[in-house]
Amino acid sequence: MTGFAARFVGSSHQPAPEATVRPTPGTWDDVAAPAEYSMVVIAPGDDPTTATLTAAVEHYAAEHGADLTVLPARDHDEVERRIDEAVAAAPDLVVGVGDGVVDVFSLITAQYLETDFLVVGAQLPEPTHNVTAVVWPGAEFRGTALGNDPAHASAVTPGRAREAVAAGTASVLHDLTGIVIELG
């Protein structure tokens, strides 16, 4: 593993698929997206939580000079169409924000194993190697069939959302994918 990966996961061993990793805060601070990095964010709904998470992705893209496309979605059918659109655009990373992407991402992302996906503020119940998630207390939703609570709006602050996007993107950039990153 690279020096970053060992610091990030706190071990010299690659995390197991679907492992939960609790990285040392700040280990991702100096990780920059490469030139011409492209991202697509799928934003389901216009609630305050989704808006905060989307703004964090926009902030990351602006700070790193990444090309960003925002694809809003109103419902699950539209989330599915947006995933198809995002993959067709062939970005470096497709980001899904919040609870509203979980159920559809659970079904569709496995069809696009060559595409890296990042879920921020929620996680998939059974992620594949190409889906990385970042969660923290109050933002850990795993899907409607699992009987857990959606993200608490008070847990999704601009600062925490920015930290989550930076940590998740750094993980993907260093090929630490298919894991859940748990921020304390």
CSV table of C-alpha atoms in Angstrom, one decimal:
chain,number,residue,atom,x,y,z
A,1,MET,CA,0.0,0.0,0.0
A,2,THR,CA,1.1,3.6,-0.6
A,3,GLY,CA,2.2,5.8,2.3
A,4,PHE,CA,-1.2,7.7,2.1
A,5,ALA,CA,-3.2,4.5,2.3
A,6,ALA,CA,-1.3,3.1,5.3
A,7,ARG,CA,-1.8,6.4,7.1
A,8,PHE,CA,-5.4,6.7,6.1
A,9,VAL,CA,-6.4,3.2,7.2
A,10,GLY,CA,-3.9,2.9,10.0
A,11,SER,CA,-2.5,-0.3,8.7
A,12,SER,CA,-0.1,-1.6,6.1
A,13,HIS,CA,-2.8,-4.1,4.9
A,14,GLN,CA,-5.5,-3.3,2.3
A,15,PRO,CA,-8.9,-3.1,4.0
A,16,ALA,CA,-11.2,-6.1,3.3
A,17,PRO,CA,-14.1,-5.4,0.9
A,18,GLU,CA,-17.0,-3.7,2.7
A,19,ALA,CA,-14.7,-2.9,5.7
A,20,THR,CA,-15.4,0.1,7.8
A,21,VAL,CA,-12.3,2.3,8.2
A,22,ARG,CA,-11.9,5.1,10.7
A,23,PRO,CA,-9.1,7.2,9.2
A,24,THR,CA,-6.9,9.6,11.2
A,25,PRO,CA,-8.5,13.0,10.8
A,26,GLY,CA,-6.7,15.2,8.3
A,27,THR,CA,-4.8,12.4,6.5
A,28,TRP,CA,-6.7,13.5,3.4
A,29,ASP,CA,-6.0,17.2,3.7
A,30,ASP,CA,-3.0,17.2,1.3
A,31,VAL,CA,-4.5,15.0,-1.3
A,32,ALA,CA,-5.3,16.9,-4.5
A,33,ALA,CA,-7.3,15.8,-7.4
A,34,PRO,CA,-5.2,15.5,-10.6
A,35,ALA,CA,-5.5,18.0,-13.4
A,36,GLU,CA,-8.7,17.6,-15.5
A,37,TYR,CA,-10.4,15.4,-12.8
A,38,SER,CA,-14.1,15.1,-13.6
A,39,MET,CA,-17.0,14.5,-11.2
A,40,VAL,CA,-20.7,14.2,-11.5
A,41,VAL,CA,-22.9,14.6,-8.5
A,42,ILE,CA,-26.4,13.1,-8.3
A,43,ALA,CA,-28.5,15.2,-5.9
A,44,PRO,CA,-31.9,13.7,-5.1
A,45,GLY,CA,-34.3,16.4,-3.9
A,46,ASP,CA,-33.9,19.9,-2.7
A,47,ASP,CA,-34.0,19.4,1.1
A,48,PRO,CA,-31.4,21.2,3.3
A,49,THR,CA,-29.4,18.0,3.8
A,50,THR,CA,-29.1,17.3,0.1
A,51,ALA,CA,-28.3,21.0,-0.6
A,52,THR,CA,-25.5,21.0,2.1
A,53,LEU,CA,-23.9,17.8,0.7
A,54,THR,CA,-24.2,19.1,-2.9
A,55,ALA,CA,-22.6,22.4,-1.9
A,56,ALA,CA,-19.7,20.4,-0.3
A,57,VAL,CA,-19.1,18.6,-3.6
A,58,GLU,CA,-19.2,21.9,-5.5
A,59,HIS,CA,-16.7,23.4,-3.0
A,60,TYR,CA,-14.3,20.4,-3.4
A,61,ALA,CA,-14.5,20.7,-7.2
A,62,ALA,CA,-13.9,24.4,-7.2
A,63,GLU,CA,-11.0,24.1,-4.7
A,64,HIS,CA,-9.3,21.4,-6.8
A,65,GLY,CA,-10.1,22.7,-10.2
A,66,ALA,CA,-12.2,19.6,-11.0
A,67,ASP,CA,-14.8,19.6,-13.7
A,68,LEU,CA,-18.2,19.1,-12.0
A,69,THR,CA,-21.7,18.4,-13.4
A,70,VAL,CA,-24.6,18.4,-11.0
A,71,LEU,CA,-27.6,16.2,-11.9
A,72,PRO,CA,-30.6,16.9,-9.8
A,73,ALA,CA,-33.2,14.1,-9.3
A,74,ARG,CA,-36.7,14.2,-8.0
A,75,ASP,CA,-37.4,10.5,-7.3
A,76,HIS,CA,-35.9,7.0,-7.5
A,77,ASP,CA,-36.7,6.7,-11.3
A,78,GLU,CA,-34.8,9.9,-11.9
A,79,VAL,CA,-31.9,8.8,-9.7
A,80,GLU,CA,-31.6,5.7,-11.9
A,81,ARG,CA,-31.7,7.8,-15.1
A,82,ARG,CA,-29.1,10.2,-13.7
A,83,ILE,CA,-26.7,7.3,-12.9
A,84,ASP,CA,-27.0,6.1,-16.5
A,85,GLU,CA,-26.3,9.7,-17.7
A,86,ALA,CA,-23.4,10.1,-15.3
A,87,VAL,CA,-21.8,6.8,-16.4
A,88,ALA,CA,-22.3,7.7,-20.1
A,89,ALA,CA,-20.4,10.9,-19.5
A,90,ALA,CA,-17.4,8.8,-18.2
A,91,PRO,CA,-16.3,11.0,-15.3
A,92,ASP,CA,-13.5,10.0,-12.9
A,93,LEU,CA,-16.0,9.9,-10.1
A,94,VAL,CA,-19.8,9.7,-9.7
A,95,VAL,CA,-20.9,11.1,-6.3
A,96,GLY,CA,-24.3,10.4,-4.8
A,97,VAL,CA,-25.3,12.6,-1.9
A,98,GLY,CA,-27.5,11.6,1.1
A,99,ASP,CA,-30.2,9.1,1.8
A,100,GLY,CA,-32.1,9.6,-1.5
A,101,VAL,CA,-29.5,7.7,-3.5
A,102,VAL,CA,-29.0,4.6,-1.4
A,103,ASP,CA,-31.8,2.3,-2.6
A,104,VAL,CA,-31.2,3.0,-6.3
A,105,PHE,CA,-27.4,3.0,-6.0
A,106,SER,CA,-27.7,-0.4,-4.2
A,107,LEU,CA,-29.3,-1.8,-7.3
A,108,ILE,CA,-27.6,0.0,-10.2
A,109,THR,CA,-23.9,0.6,-9.3
A,110,ALA,CA,-23.0,-3.1,-9.6
A,111,GLN,CA,-24.0,-2.8,-13.3
A,112,TYR,CA,-21.1,-0.3,-13.8
A,113,LEU,CA,-18.2,-1.9,-12.1
A,114,GLU,CA,-15.7,0.1,-14.2
A,115,THR,CA,-17.0,3.4,-12.7
A,116,ASP,CA,-16.0,4.7,-9.3
A,117,PHE,CA,-18.9,5.8,-7.1
A,118,LEU,CA,-18.8,7.8,-3.8
A,119,VAL,CA,-21.8,8.0,-1.5
A,120,VAL,CA,-21.6,10.9,1.0
A,121,GLY,CA,-23.7,10.9,4.2
A,122,ALA,CA,-25.1,7.4,3.7
A,123,GLN,CA,-23.9,3.9,2.8
A,124,LEU,CA,-25.0,0.9,0.7
A,125,PRO,CA,-26.0,-2.2,2.6
A,126,GLU,CA,-24.0,-4.4,0.2
A,127,PRO,CA,-21.4,-2.3,-1.7
A,128,THR,CA,-19.3,-3.6,-4.5
A,129,HIS,CA,-15.6,-2.8,-5.0
A,130,ASN,CA,-16.4,0.4,-6.9
A,131,VAL,CA,-18.6,2.0,-4.3
A,132,THR,CA,-17.0,3.9,-1.4
A,133,ALA,CA,-19.1,5.6,1.3
A,134,VAL,CA,-18.5,8.2,3.9
A,135,VAL,CA,-20.6,8.3,7.1
A,136,TRP,CA,-20.6,9.9,10.5
A,137,PRO,CA,-22.9,9.9,13.5
A,138,GLY,CA,-26.3,11.0,12.4
A,139,ALA,CA,-25.6,10.4,8.7
A,140,GLU,CA,-25.4,6.6,8.4
A,141,PHE,CA,-28.5,5.6,6.5
A,142,ARG,CA,-28.3,2.1,4.8
A,143,GLY,CA,-31.6,1.8,2.9
A,144,THR,CA,-35.3,1.9,3.5
A,145,ALA,CA,-35.7,-1.9,4.0
A,146,LEU,CA,-33.3,-1.9,6.9
A,147,GLY,CA,-35.4,0.1,9.3
A,148,ASN,CA,-32.8,2.7,10.1
A,149,ASP,CA,-33.3,6.5,10.4
A,150,PRO,CA,-32.5,9.0,7.6
A,151,ALA,CA,-29.8,11.5,8.2
A,152,HIS,CA,-30.4,14.0,10.9
A,153,ALA,CA,-30.2,17.5,9.4
A,154,SER,CA,-28.3,18.8,12.4
A,155,ALA,CA,-25.5,16.2,11.7
A,156,VAL,CA,-25.0,17.3,8.1
A,157,THR,CA,-23.1,20.6,8.6
A,158,PRO,CA,-21.2,22.3,5.8
A,159,GLY,CA,-17.9,21.6,7.6
A,160,ARG,CA,-18.6,17.9,8.1
A,161,ALA,CA,-19.9,17.5,4.5
A,162,ARG,CA,-16.7,19.1,3.1
A,163,GLU,CA,-14.6,16.9,5.3
A,164,ALA,CA,-16.5,13.8,4.1
A,165,VAL,CA,-16.2,14.7,0.4
A,166,ALA,CA,-12.5,15.3,0.8
A,167,ALA,CA,-11.9,12.1,2.7
A,168,GLY,CA,-14.0,10.0,0.3
A,169,THR,CA,-12.4,11.5,-2.8
A,170,ALA,CA,-8.9,11.0,-1.4
A,171,SER,CA,-9.7,7.4,-0.7
A,172,VAL,CA,-10.9,6.8,-4.2
A,173,LEU,CA,-7.9,8.6,-5.7
A,174,HIS,CA,-5.7,6.1,-3.8
A,175,ASP,CA,-7.7,3.1,-4.9
A,176,LEU,CA,-9.2,2.5,-1.4
A,177,THR,CA,-12.6,1.6,-2.8
A,178,GLY,CA,-15.5,-0.6,-1.8
A,179,ILE,CA,-15.1,0.5,1.9
A,180,VAL,CA,-17.1,2.6,4.3
A,181,ILE,CA,-15.2,5.5,5.8
A,182,GLU,CA,-16.5,6.4,9.2
A,183,LEU,CA,-15.7,9.9,10.4
A,184,GLY,CA,-15.8,10.4,14.2
